Structures are given as C-alpha cells and as structure tokens.
Tab-separated table of C-alpha atoms in Angstrom:
chain	number	residue	atom	x	y	z
A	259	MET	CA	21.372	26.268	-13.019
A	260	THR	CA	19.338	27.505	-15.975
A	261	PRO	CA	15.573	26.791	-16.240
A	262	LEU	CA	16.264	24.257	-19.012
A	263	GLN	CA	18.874	22.443	-16.932
A	264	TYR	CA	16.544	22.372	-13.934
A	265	TYR	CA	13.744	20.987	-16.113
A	266	LEU	CA	15.979	18.208	-17.490
A	267	VAL	CA	17.254	17.269	-14.028
A	268	ARG	CA	13.699	17.218	-12.726
A	269	MET	CA	12.578	14.945	-15.580
A	270	VAL	CA	15.437	12.525	-14.878
A	271	GLU	CA	14.461	12.521	-11.200
A	272	ARG	CA	10.849	11.783	-12.070
A	273	GLY	CA	12.001	8.916	-14.270
A	274	TYR	CA	13.934	7.521	-11.319
A	275	ALA	CA	10.821	7.836	-9.126
A	276	VAL	CA	8.668	5.961	-11.666
A	277	ILE	CA	11.218	3.130	-11.985
A	278	THR	CA	11.440	2.783	-8.211
A	279	LEU	CA	7.645	2.811	-7.895
A	280	LEU	CA	7.519	-0.043	-10.422
A	281	LEU	CA	10.006	-1.943	-8.287
A	282	VAL	CA	8.037	-1.298	-5.094
A	283	MET	CA	4.743	-2.395	-6.639
A	284	GLY	CA	6.366	-5.686	-7.650
A	285	ALA	CA	6.243	-5.285	-11.425
A	286	LEU	CA	9.997	-5.884	-11.723
A	287	GLN	CA	10.422	-8.551	-9.052
A	288	PRO	CA	9.897	-11.661	-11.209
A	289	PHE	CA	12.415	-10.482	-13.807
A	290	LEU	CA	15.038	-9.539	-11.238
A	291	VAL	CA	14.607	-12.833	-9.393
A	292	THR	CA	14.781	-15.152	-12.403
A	293	TRP	CA	16.489	-12.946	-15.031
A	294	ARG	CA	14.301	-14.482	-17.682
A	295	THR	CA	10.853	-14.203	-19.203
A	296	GLY	CA	8.400	-16.608	-20.733
A	297	THR	CA	8.845	-19.224	-18.011
A	298	SER	CA	6.764	-20.139	-15.023
A	299	ASP	CA	8.581	-21.159	-11.854
A	300	PRO	CA	6.441	-22.770	-9.148
A	301	ASN	CA	9.045	-21.763	-6.567
A	302	LEU	CA	9.010	-18.091	-7.555
A	303	ASN	CA	7.100	-16.916	-4.484
A	304	GLU	CA	9.437	-18.882	-2.233
A	305	MET	CA	12.462	-17.357	-3.942
A	306	ILE	CA	11.125	-13.846	-3.453
A	307	GLU	CA	10.235	-14.461	0.194
A	308	GLN	CA	13.641	-15.930	1.036
A	309	GLY	CA	15.431	-13.076	-0.651
A	310	ASN	CA	17.354	-12.909	-3.893
A	311	ILE	CA	20.725	-11.236	-4.201
A	312	ARG	CA	19.944	-9.788	-7.641
A	313	PHE	CA	16.732	-8.176	-6.474
A	314	GLN	CA	18.416	-6.947	-3.293
A	315	ILE	CA	21.249	-5.284	-5.221
A	316	VAL	CA	18.894	-3.453	-7.582
A	317	SER	CA	16.460	-2.373	-4.862
A	318	LEU	CA	19.272	-1.248	-2.550
A	319	SER	CA	20.835	0.793	-5.365
A	320	LEU	CA	17.555	2.608	-6.027
A	321	TYR	CA	16.885	3.203	-2.343
A	322	VAL	CA	20.396	4.594	-1.802
A	323	ILE	CA	19.668	7.341	-4.335
A	324	ALA	CA	16.671	8.424	-2.261
A	325	LEU	CA	18.757	8.317	0.928
A	326	LEU	CA	21.420	10.548	-0.646
A	327	VAL	CA	18.757	13.124	-1.485
A	328	LEU	CA	17.454	12.902	2.080
A	329	LEU	CA	20.958	13.604	3.390
A	330	ALA	CA	20.968	16.809	1.359
A	331	VAL	CA	17.683	17.921	2.954
A	332	ARG	CA	18.176	16.322	6.369
A	333	HIS	CA	17.302	19.564	8.175
A	334	ARG	CA	13.685	19.056	7.061
A	335	LEU	CA	13.317	15.610	8.615
A	336	PRO	CA	13.226	16.076	12.418
A	337	THR	CA	9.883	17.882	12.565
A	338	LEU	CA	8.263	15.526	10.070
A	339	LEU	CA	9.462	12.430	11.925
A	340	ALA	CA	8.643	13.797	15.383
A	341	ARG	CA	5.032	14.415	14.375
A	342	ASN	CA	4.796	10.859	13.048
A	343	TRP	CA	6.518	9.196	16.003
A	344	SER	CA	4.213	6.154	15.956
A	345	LEU	CA	5.325	5.228	12.422
A	346	LEU	CA	8.971	5.723	13.315
A	347	ALA	CA	8.604	3.647	16.504
A	348	LEU	CA	6.768	0.873	14.646
A	349	VAL	CA	9.496	0.553	12.016
A	350	GLY	CA	12.165	0.691	14.720
A	351	LEU	CA	10.444	-2.077	16.672
A	352	ALA	CA	10.392	-4.257	13.538
A	353	VAL	CA	14.187	-3.946	13.249
A	354	LEU	CA	14.757	-4.502	16.979
A	355	SER	CA	12.567	-7.626	16.897
A	356	ALA	CA	15.548	-9.459	15.385
A	357	ALA	CA	16.716	-9.792	18.994
A	358	TRP	CA	13.890	-12.236	19.809
A	359	SER	CA	12.943	-13.493	16.336
A	360	TYR	CA	12.853	-17.174	15.362
A	361	TYR	CA	14.999	-16.163	12.362
A	362	PRO	CA	17.138	-13.181	13.456
A	363	ASP	CA	19.041	-12.801	10.183
A	364	ALA	CA	15.899	-12.780	8.036
A	365	THR	CA	14.095	-10.431	10.420
A	366	PHE	CA	16.999	-7.979	10.466
A	367	ARG	CA	17.368	-8.056	6.680
A	368	ARG	CA	13.666	-7.475	6.116
A	369	GLY	CA	13.616	-4.841	8.842
A	370	ILE	CA	16.356	-2.895	7.067
A	371	ALA	CA	14.322	-3.163	3.846
A	372	LEU	CA	11.371	-1.714	5.772
A	373	VAL	CA	13.550	1.216	6.903
A	374	LEU	CA	14.637	1.794	3.298
A	375	THR	CA	10.989	1.774	2.195
A	376	LEU	CA	10.268	4.439	4.810
A	377	GLY	CA	13.238	6.422	3.515
A	378	PHE	CA	11.817	6.328	-0.004
A	379	ALA	CA	8.434	7.497	1.331
A	380	LEU	CA	10.146	10.456	3.003
A	381	TYR	CA	11.961	11.227	-0.244
A	382	LEU	CA	8.682	11.295	-2.176
A	383	VAL	CA	7.007	13.593	0.348
A	384	LEU	CA	9.910	16.048	0.415
A	385	ARG	CA	10.462	16.155	-3.338
A	386	TYR	CA	6.951	16.086	-4.825
A	387	SER	CA	3.561	17.593	-4.077
A	388	SER	CA	0.716	15.143	-3.524
A	389	LEU	CA	-0.709	15.776	-6.996
A	390	GLU	CA	2.717	15.320	-8.600
A	391	LEU	CA	3.107	12.007	-6.796
A	392	LEU	CA	-0.327	10.860	-7.980
A	393	GLU	CA	0.782	11.677	-11.527
A	394	LEU	CA	3.949	9.607	-11.072
A	395	LEU	CA	1.894	6.758	-9.605
A	396	GLY	CA	-0.486	6.986	-12.546
A	397	VAL	CA	2.390	6.760	-15.027
A	398	ALA	CA	3.854	3.753	-13.205
A	399	MET	CA	0.452	2.035	-13.070
A	400	VAL	CA	-0.147	2.542	-16.803
A	401	ILE	CA	3.328	1.219	-17.624
A	402	ALA	CA	2.684	-1.871	-15.473
A	403	ALA	CA	-0.720	-2.347	-17.115
A	404	VAL	CA	0.685	-2.080	-20.653
A	405	MET	CA	3.540	-4.466	-19.772
A	406	SER	CA	1.001	-6.905	-18.336
A	407	TYR	CA	-1.083	-6.910	-21.508
A	408	VAL	CA	2.052	-7.408	-23.622
A	409	PHE	CA	3.215	-10.347	-21.519
A	410	VAL	CA	-0.228	-11.949	-21.367
A	411	PHE	CA	-0.273	-12.225	-25.160
A	412	ALA	CA	3.468	-12.594	-25.819
A	413	PHE	CA	4.407	-14.838	-22.866
A	414	PRO	CA	1.159	-16.361	-21.593
A	415	VAL	CA	2.991	-19.202	-19.835
A	416	TYR	CA	4.592	-16.610	-17.589
A	417	ALA	CA	1.812	-14.005	-17.264
A	418	ILE	CA	-1.054	-16.449	-16.586
A	419	HIS	CA	-1.157	-18.815	-13.625
A	420	SER	CA	-0.656	-22.350	-14.887
A	421	PHE	CA	0.734	-24.449	-12.032
A	422	ASP	CA	-1.548	-24.082	-9.000
A	423	GLN	CA	-5.170	-23.664	-7.900
A	424	HIS	CA	-5.305	-20.300	-9.703
A	425	HIS	CA	-4.836	-21.954	-13.085
A	426	GLY	CA	-6.015	-19.679	-15.913
A	427	THR	CA	-6.129	-16.398	-13.959
A	428	TRP	CA	-3.988	-13.467	-15.038
A	429	ARG	CA	-1.082	-12.178	-12.979
A	430	GLY	CA	0.552	-9.983	-15.650
A	431	VAL	CA	4.095	-8.942	-14.777
A	432	PHE	CA	3.539	-9.695	-11.094
A	433	ASP	CA	4.268	-12.779	-9.019
A	434	HIS	CA	0.642	-13.519	-8.037
A	435	LYS	CA	-2.883	-12.631	-9.095
A	436	ASN	CA	-3.649	-11.047	-5.708
A	437	THR	CA	-0.676	-8.685	-6.008
A	438	PHE	CA	-1.747	-7.974	-9.574
A	439	GLY	CA	-5.308	-7.210	-8.495
A	440	ALA	CA	-4.272	-4.990	-5.578
A	441	VAL	CA	-1.964	-2.884	-7.759
A	442	MET	CA	-4.565	-2.519	-10.504
A	443	GLY	CA	-7.191	-1.597	-7.896
A	444	LEU	CA	-4.911	1.136	-6.572
A	445	GLY	CA	-4.327	2.202	-10.175
A	446	VAL	CA	-8.067	2.681	-10.669
A	447	LEU	CA	-8.300	4.886	-7.551
A	448	VAL	CA	-5.281	6.939	-8.603
A	449	CYS	CA	-6.511	7.436	-12.166
A	450	VAL	CA	-10.045	8.345	-11.030
A	451	THR	CA	-8.497	11.002	-8.792
A	452	LEU	CA	-6.379	12.332	-11.663
A	453	TRP	CA	-9.433	12.444	-13.908
A	454	ARG	CA	-11.316	14.489	-11.310
A	455	THR	CA	-8.497	17.048	-11.141
A	456	GLY	CA	-9.100	17.898	-14.814
A	457	GLY	CA	-6.606	19.226	-17.327
A	458	PRO	CA	-6.241	18.814	-21.134
A	459	ILE	CA	-3.503	16.162	-20.748
A	460	ARG	CA	-4.210	14.693	-17.356
A	461	ARG	CA	-7.860	13.795	-17.988
A	462	PRO	CA	-7.359	11.788	-21.243
A	463	PHE	CA	-4.370	10.023	-19.675
A	464	ALA	CA	-6.459	9.184	-16.613
A	465	ALA	CA	-9.260	7.810	-18.789
A	466	VAL	CA	-6.802	5.458	-20.495
A	467	GLY	CA	-5.435	4.430	-17.091
A	468	ILE	CA	-8.916	3.693	-15.749
A	469	ALA	CA	-9.696	1.514	-18.771
A	470	LEU	CA	-6.396	-0.400	-18.606
A	471	CYS	CA	-6.258	-0.906	-14.837
A	472	GLY	CA	-9.991	-1.622	-14.562
A	473	SER	CA	-9.943	-4.305	-17.253
A	474	LEU	CA	-6.868	-5.968	-15.765
A	475	LEU	CA	-8.384	-5.832	-12.293
A	476	ALA	CA	-11.330	-7.824	-13.631
A	477	GLN	CA	-9.031	-10.306	-15.387
A	478	SER	CA	-7.051	-10.947	-12.193
A	479	PHE	CA	-10.143	-12.551	-10.591
A	480	SER	CA	-8.890	-11.190	-7.272
A	481	ALA	CA	-12.257	-10.979	-5.538
A	482	THR	CA	-10.967	-8.993	-2.564
A	483	SER	CA	-9.232	-6.404	-4.737
A	484	TRP	CA	-12.070	-5.609	-7.087
A	485	THR	CA	-14.724	-5.726	-4.366
A	486	VAL	CA	-12.780	-3.281	-2.176
A	487	THR	CA	-11.990	-1.063	-5.170
A	488	VAL	CA	-15.639	-0.857	-6.196
A	489	GLY	CA	-16.599	-0.153	-2.590
A	490	ALA	CA	-14.047	2.679	-2.349
A	491	LEU	CA	-15.366	4.222	-5.564
A	492	LEU	CA	-18.966	3.986	-4.357
A	493	SER	CA	-17.955	5.696	-1.121
A	494	MET	CA	-17.249	8.828	-3.174
A	495	VAL	CA	-20.987	9.529	-3.237
A	496	PHE	CA	-21.225	9.578	0.562
A	497	LEU	CA	-17.915	11.391	0.982
A	498	ASN	CA	-19.014	14.183	-1.361
A	499	ARG	CA	-22.223	14.549	0.644
A	500	LEU	CA	-20.104	14.717	3.780
A	501	ARG	CA	-18.345	17.704	2.263
A	502	ALA	CA	-21.290	19.516	0.724
A	503	SER	CA	-24.092	19.217	3.293
A	504	PRO	CA	-25.085	22.453	5.113
A	505	PHE	CA	-25.620	20.573	8.402
A	506	PRO	CA	-23.011	20.652	11.190
A	507	LEU	CA	-20.024	18.365	10.766
A	508	GLY	CA	-21.006	16.048	13.612
A	509	VAL	CA	-24.479	15.525	12.117
A	510	ARG	CA	-23.042	14.836	8.656
A	511	LEU	CA	-20.563	12.299	9.996
A	512	GLY	CA	-23.214	10.550	12.077
A	513	VAL	CA	-25.609	10.233	9.144
A	514	VAL	CA	-22.914	8.887	6.813
A	515	LEU	CA	-21.707	6.351	9.392
A	516	ALA	CA	-25.279	5.245	10.149
A	517	ILE	CA	-26.057	4.748	6.457
A	518	GLY	CA	-22.744	2.974	5.832
A	519	PHE	CA	-22.958	0.556	8.751
A	520	GLY	CA	-26.662	-0.004	8.109
A	521	ALA	CA	-25.949	-0.962	4.506
A	522	ILE	CA	-23.133	-3.290	5.596
A	523	PHE	CA	-25.434	-4.972	8.131
A	524	LEU	CA	-28.235	-5.483	5.603
A	525	LEU	CA	-25.886	-6.826	2.946
A	526	THR	CA	-24.234	-9.145	5.451
A	527	ALA	CA	-27.528	-10.422	6.858
A	528	HIS	CA	-29.318	-11.034	3.558
A	529	PHE	CA	-26.717	-11.569	0.856
A	530	LEU	CA	-23.604	-12.954	2.543
A	531	VAL	CA	-23.864	-16.538	1.290
A	532	VAL	CA	-25.065	-15.542	-2.195
A	533	GLY	CA	-22.467	-12.786	-2.493
A	534	LEU	CA	-19.588	-15.004	-1.422
A	535	ASP	CA	-20.711	-17.676	-3.856
A	536	MET	CA	-20.706	-15.112	-6.692
A	537	LEU	CA	-17.162	-14.146	-5.713
A	538	GLY	CA	-16.025	-17.743	-5.607
A	539	ARG	CA	-15.727	-17.720	-1.829
A	540	ASP	CA	-17.455	-19.526	1.037
A	541	LEU	CA	-18.189	-18.747	4.672
A	542	THR	CA	-14.616	-19.688	5.580
A	543	PHE	CA	-13.252	-17.038	3.161
A	544	SER	CA	-11.210	-19.675	1.317
A	545	GLY	CA	-9.992	-21.272	4.538
A	546	ARG	CA	-9.001	-18.035	6.288
A	547	THR	CA	-11.372	-18.560	9.226
A	548	THR	CA	-9.732	-21.939	9.755
A	549	ILE	CA	-6.275	-20.401	9.955
A	550	TRP	CA	-7.076	-17.376	12.132
A	551	PRO	CA	-8.144	-19.172	15.366
A	552	LEU	CA	-5.100	-21.440	15.184
A	553	ALA	CA	-2.834	-18.435	14.640
A	554	LEU	CA	-4.377	-16.639	17.622
A	555	GLU	CA	-3.678	-19.654	19.835
A	556	ALA	CA	-0.081	-19.878	18.632
A	557	GLY	CA	0.422	-16.125	19.019
A	558	MET	CA	-0.405	-16.282	22.720
A	559	GLU	CA	2.996	-17.911	23.267
A	560	HIS	CA	4.557	-14.453	22.748
A	561	PRO	CA	1.663	-11.965	23.040
A	562	PHE	CA	3.554	-8.770	23.959
A	563	LEU	CA	6.481	-8.626	21.505
A	564	GLY	CA	5.478	-11.222	18.903
A	565	ALA	CA	7.547	-13.786	17.043
A	566	GLY	CA	9.672	-11.200	15.262
A	567	TYR	CA	9.119	-9.199	12.091
A	568	ARG	CA	8.210	-11.514	9.196
A	569	ALA	CA	9.142	-14.574	11.314
A	570	PHE	CA	5.824	-16.016	12.485
A	571	TRP	CA	4.742	-17.811	9.303
A	572	SER	CA	7.983	-19.766	9.195
A	573	PRO	CA	8.253	-23.540	9.773
A	574	ILE	CA	9.197	-22.933	13.410
A	575	GLY	CA	7.069	-19.881	14.162
A	576	ALA	CA	3.819	-21.360	12.883
A	577	GLU	CA	4.581	-24.997	13.685
A	578	TYR	CA	1.466	-25.190	15.881
A	579	VAL	CA	-0.710	-23.963	12.990
A	580	TYR	CA	0.810	-26.170	10.297
A	581	ALA	CA	0.455	-29.286	12.460
A	582	ARG	CA	-3.325	-28.759	12.626
A	583	LEU	CA	-4.084	-27.800	9.035
A	584	SER	CA	-5.442	-30.337	6.591
A	585	TRP	CA	-3.056	-29.280	3.812
A	586	ASN	CA	0.733	-29.405	3.707
A	587	GLU	CA	1.386	-26.058	2.022
A	588	GLN	CA	3.173	-23.447	4.142
A	589	LEU	CA	1.750	-19.945	4.271
A	590	GLY	CA	3.593	-16.710	3.633
A	591	ASN	CA	1.121	-14.770	5.770
A	592	GLY	CA	-2.171	-15.165	7.635
A	593	HIS	CA	-4.277	-13.291	5.052
A	594	ASN	CA	-5.189	-10.708	7.676
A	595	GLY	CA	-2.995	-7.650	8.038
A	596	TYR	CA	-4.093	-6.785	11.570
A	597	LEU	CA	-3.551	-10.327	12.815
A	598	ASP	CA	-0.097	-10.525	11.261
A	599	VAL	CA	1.031	-7.261	12.874
A	600	TRP	CA	0.125	-8.724	16.272
A	601	LEU	CA	1.675	-12.117	15.522
A	602	GLU	CA	4.952	-10.504	14.478
A	603	LEU	CA	5.240	-7.589	16.940
A	604	GLY	CA	2.764	-8.423	19.708
A	605	PHE	CA	0.546	-6.006	21.599
A	606	VAL	CA	3.315	-3.398	21.672
A	607	GLY	CA	3.624	-3.335	17.882
A	608	PHE	CA	-0.107	-3.557	17.318
A	609	GLY	CA	-0.657	-0.638	19.695
A	610	LEU	CA	1.841	1.501	17.763
A	611	PHE	CA	0.207	0.487	14.493
A	612	LEU	CA	-3.240	1.363	15.834
A	613	VAL	CA	-2.047	4.832	16.878
A	614	MET	CA	-0.539	5.384	13.428
A	615	PHE	CA	-3.558	4.083	11.508
A	616	LEU	CA	-6.104	6.044	13.538
A	617	THR	CA	-3.939	9.149	13.151
A	618	LEU	CA	-4.083	8.682	9.388
A	619	GLY	CA	-7.864	8.295	9.524
A	620	ARG	CA	-8.317	11.428	11.624
A	621	ARG	CA	-6.021	13.497	9.418
A	622	ALA	CA	-7.690	12.246	6.242
A	623	TYR	CA	-11.123	13.110	7.667
A	624	VAL	CA	-10.013	16.636	8.599
A	625	ARG	CA	-8.465	17.084	5.136
A	626	LEU	CA	-11.680	15.894	3.498
A	627	THR	CA	-13.962	18.243	5.420
A	628	THR	CA	-11.720	21.316	5.122
A	629	SER	CA	-11.053	21.082	1.375
A	630	ARG	CA	-12.881	20.545	-1.902
A	631	ASP	CA	-10.160	19.077	-4.120
A	632	ALA	CA	-9.919	15.527	-5.479
A	633	VAL	CA	-6.697	14.759	-3.582
A	634	GLY	CA	-8.480	15.207	-0.255
A	635	LEU	CA	-11.050	12.680	-1.418
A	636	PHE	CA	-8.289	10.247	-2.429
A	637	TYR	CA	-6.845	10.191	1.088
A	638	VAL	CA	-10.130	8.965	2.569
A	639	MET	CA	-10.806	6.518	-0.276
A	640	PHE	CA	-7.381	4.970	0.195
A	641	PHE	CA	-7.857	4.825	3.966
A	642	LEU	CA	-11.126	2.937	3.463
A	643	PHE	CA	-9.483	0.711	0.835
A	644	SER	CA	-6.660	-0.129	3.275
A	645	PHE	CA	-8.999	-0.686	6.219
A	646	VAL	CA	-11.178	-3.234	4.410
A	647	TYR	CA	-8.482	-4.856	2.252
A	648	SER	CA	-6.386	-5.679	5.331
A	649	ILE	CA	-9.169	-7.840	6.770
A	650	THR	CA	-8.480	-10.680	4.327
A	651	GLU	CA	-5.095	-9.749	2.814
A	652	LYS	CA	-1.734	-8.574	4.105
A	653	PHE	CA	0.232	-5.491	3.143
A	654	LEU	CA	0.529	-3.661	6.469
A	655	LEU	CA	4.135	-3.187	7.571
A	656	GLU	CA	5.334	-4.946	4.420
A	657	GLN	CA	8.761	-3.984	3.101
A	658	THR	CA	8.952	-2.885	-0.537
A	659	ASP	CA	5.176	-2.914	-1.003
A	660	ILE	CA	3.292	-0.229	-2.916
A	661	LEU	CA	0.199	-0.199	-0.676
A	662	TRP	CA	2.271	0.202	2.488
A	663	LEU	CA	4.359	2.885	0.768
A	664	VAL	CA	1.262	4.870	-0.242
A	665	LEU	CA	-0.169	4.507	3.269
A	666	MET	CA	3.013	5.983	4.762
A	667	VAL	CA	3.085	8.747	2.158
A	668	CYS	CA	-0.523	9.713	2.929
A	669	LEU	CA	0.264	9.881	6.659
A	670	LEU	CA	3.323	12.063	6.024
A	671	TYR	CA	1.581	14.380	3.547
A	672	LEU	CA	-1.214	14.965	6.044
A	673	THR	CA	1.118	15.942	8.889
A	674	PRO	CA	-0.451	19.125	10.373
A	675	VAL	CA	1.450	22.404	10.353
A	676	ARG	CA	4.472	21.130	8.534
A	677	GLN	CA	7.019	23.931	8.430
A	678	GLU	CA	7.574	25.667	5.113
A	679	SER	CA	11.004	24.041	4.877
A	680	GLY	CA	9.305	20.638	4.996
A	681	ALA	CA	7.366	21.204	1.783
A	682	PRO	CA	8.665	19.922	-1.553
A	683	ALA	CA	10.829	22.383	-3.465
A	684	SER	CA	8.194	22.695	-6.180
A	685	ASP	CA	5.586	23.634	-3.567
A	686	ARG	CA	7.652	26.168	-1.611
A	687	ALA	CA	7.798	28.447	-4.618
A	688	ARG	CA	4.010	28.523	-4.665
A	689	LEU	CA	3.426	29.033	-0.934
A	690	PRO	CA	1.434	32.220	-0.289
A	691	GLN	CA	3.122	35.011	1.633
A	692	GLY	CA	-0.094	36.263	3.199
A	693	PRO	CA	-2.004	34.995	6.264
A	694	ARG	CA	-0.987	31.787	7.974
A	695	ARG	CA	-2.591	28.569	6.840
A	696	HIS	CA	-5.326	26.791	8.703
A	697	PRO	CA	-3.638	24.839	11.530
A	698	GLN	CA	-4.953	21.522	10.175
A	699	THR	CA	-3.819	22.106	6.572
A	700	PRO	CA	-0.504	20.455	5.577
A	701	ALA	CA	1.984	23.013	4.309
A	702	SER	CA	2.429	21.275	0.960
A	703	GLU	CA	-1.291	20.939	0.287
A	704	PRO	CA	-3.797	23.469	-1.071
A	705	ALA	CA	-5.203	25.688	1.637
C-alpha cells in the first residue's frame, strides 16, 4: 500500500469513527427512530427505550465494522482485557442478568448492545492514540453543535421542547435537554483540552468548538451538566498545582483534597438553598430525594444480583416505587448512576463497578502526576465530571452512550504497561527504541 493509499484509507476510517461517535452520543437517534424531521413526538423517549428496529439495524451495522477490525487484531486483546478484568466482568454480568431479569428479552438485547459498545471502545483504543481520539471527538461534537443550531432555527418544533415541563428549552438534535447538555459539556472539556495542546489548526478549531458547545450548553438549561462542566474546568487550577508543586506527592494531594472538600463544605453549608434556587432546583433535587429512598426499599428485594440490567425501572420492577409516588409518569432511571447500578446488578455488580471506577481514578491520578501534557489533565477532569454527574444523572453502564464510552476508553488507555503490540498502529511507529518506559506509563501515551 502506497503512502497516499494508506492516507485515504485512514481518512475513510476516521470518517467512520466520527459517524459512529455521533450515533453513540445520540445525535442521530431521533432521526433513525422516526425517519423524519420537524416534528415533535411525545412518545419519542419511550420509543427509544423500548428499542427501534431501524436504529438497531444502523447501530449494529456500524458496530460490526469495529468488531471486524478487532478480529484482525485479536492477538492484542487478551492482555488489555485481562488487565481490565473488572470492566469485562461487569459487562458480562449485565448480559447474564437476563437469567433473573423481570424482562429477560429486553435485558439480553440491551446487554448485547453494551457488549457492542465495549467492542467499539476497544476498537478506538487499538486504532487511535488518545490525542487522535480527542480530535475525532472534537469533530463529532462540533458537527452535533452545528446541526443543533441549524435545527433550532430551521425546525424549532423539533429542536426545542414543546410538550412537557421543559417547554422552551433547547434539545438540539438530541432526544432530551439533559442528553443535549451532557454532550455539550463533554464537548467543552474535549475542546479545552485540544486548545491546550496547541497547533496552528487544532487551536482555532478548538476555540470554535468551545464557543459552539459552551453556548449550547447554556441554552440547554441542564443545570447538572453546566454546573459539573464549570466545576471540572475550575479544577484545572488545583490539578495544575498538584503537578507543579515542589512538595512531596502525598503533601500535594492532601492539600488539594483539603481545599476541595473544605470549599464543598462551605458552599453546601452557606449557599445550598440559594444556589439550588438559582439553578431552578430545590432541596429535593427536583424530586430525586423522594424517589431514592423508595428505590432503596424496593431494591432490598433482590440486593445481591439486582433486578436485571435495565429492568428495574419497568412497570413490574419498580411497582413498589410507582405505587407511592404522587405522579403517574414512569421513570426511565433513578437519576443516580450509582443507585441504578445497584438496583440492576445488586451488590455483586456494584462491587465490580466500584473496582473499575476506583481503578480509573488511581490510573488517572498517576498519569496526571507523572506527565505534563493536556491529555493527562483531561483524564482527571473527566473522572471528576463522571463522579459528580452520576450523583443526579445516569450514564454508568449505559449501552450506546457517549459518556460511558469515553469512561471505558479512558480506563483502557490508562492500562499500565500495555505491550507494544497493544498500541495503535499510528503510535507503534513512534515508540522509542531506547530505555523501557516508566512502569506506570501506558504504551500508547507520551512517556
């Protein structure tokens, strides 16, 4: 293959990656479900949750391409999977939970979609460096942002909530304002990271992405998304000090944690009511604290293995909760990622998730303190974003979800001492032939 042919093939592959990222972030879901634009369907969320054959065909076709590539490089997978056994076991448990689920068929179908999402994450890690993937994410985010602006002005009936309590808020080309806000918040973090990496093309592109995603994040009126995004950006100040201080690592970490938790305590003690009022929330977090105790009581009926993956918030699974709520609307989730993992997979699943999530945090911390590049900072910012966002929203263990995909990708990229064969093809050509890398530095990342 000539250099020109390789370049063209690589560009086609990157185009495929961007299209699939758009699908995973949900920017294509409404069109694939309804096959039309300019209309607002109050049952759209229900249609997506129950599954739609059109969306399933398109998503399966895109995922199969990634799986075919993985088959070609299958010799690289065993080490990568073995060193991330908790993630593999968690996904496997989700599929196996069909055996005791309230809705076995739905659990199995969604579990297979979760496996396919993991397969796409493995494809991304093995085919692109972390910076290349951030560039692809940035391109996908900007495309989604531009499409959202176009549809807000060209098809406002579709792109702006008009049939529920969110009347007047923007959702762009997404199914809900919260999804819209979460994706745009991630877009801001990605574009800020790209801007910090510099470059005559990358920096202007990142500036445009920050402006587009930031403005749409504000227009979504998703209080959780923009609050967590701003908090993650502000954490950059403390994280940079954690890197640069001449004091021992333990002292630096202790000071940063003390300042962070002290600030949280002061803000909570003095400004909680005022702050929630400014965000349009109350002390019940829009009814969440009413739902959570009821869900905990219902979850104790199956505490060890849960109700089955994506089966708890069904009419049967959450019957106890729905019977005690003052409204008749059924919930798609409990608006708390940690709670939903336990409700669906019990203490066994939550334990596996905890091992995986803490492993990601430890790896991200080591990467931060042993490097000086912007990508190392992104890992920790996204970990903090995920940790706080999951308190009042759900994306953990969610099939075909961009936040869950990025979380898995970060965990896989940060796998220590990945063998040279486990690095993306574009990275292996740049691997130094001198001394061995630091034992905590991923093979595909800068030393």
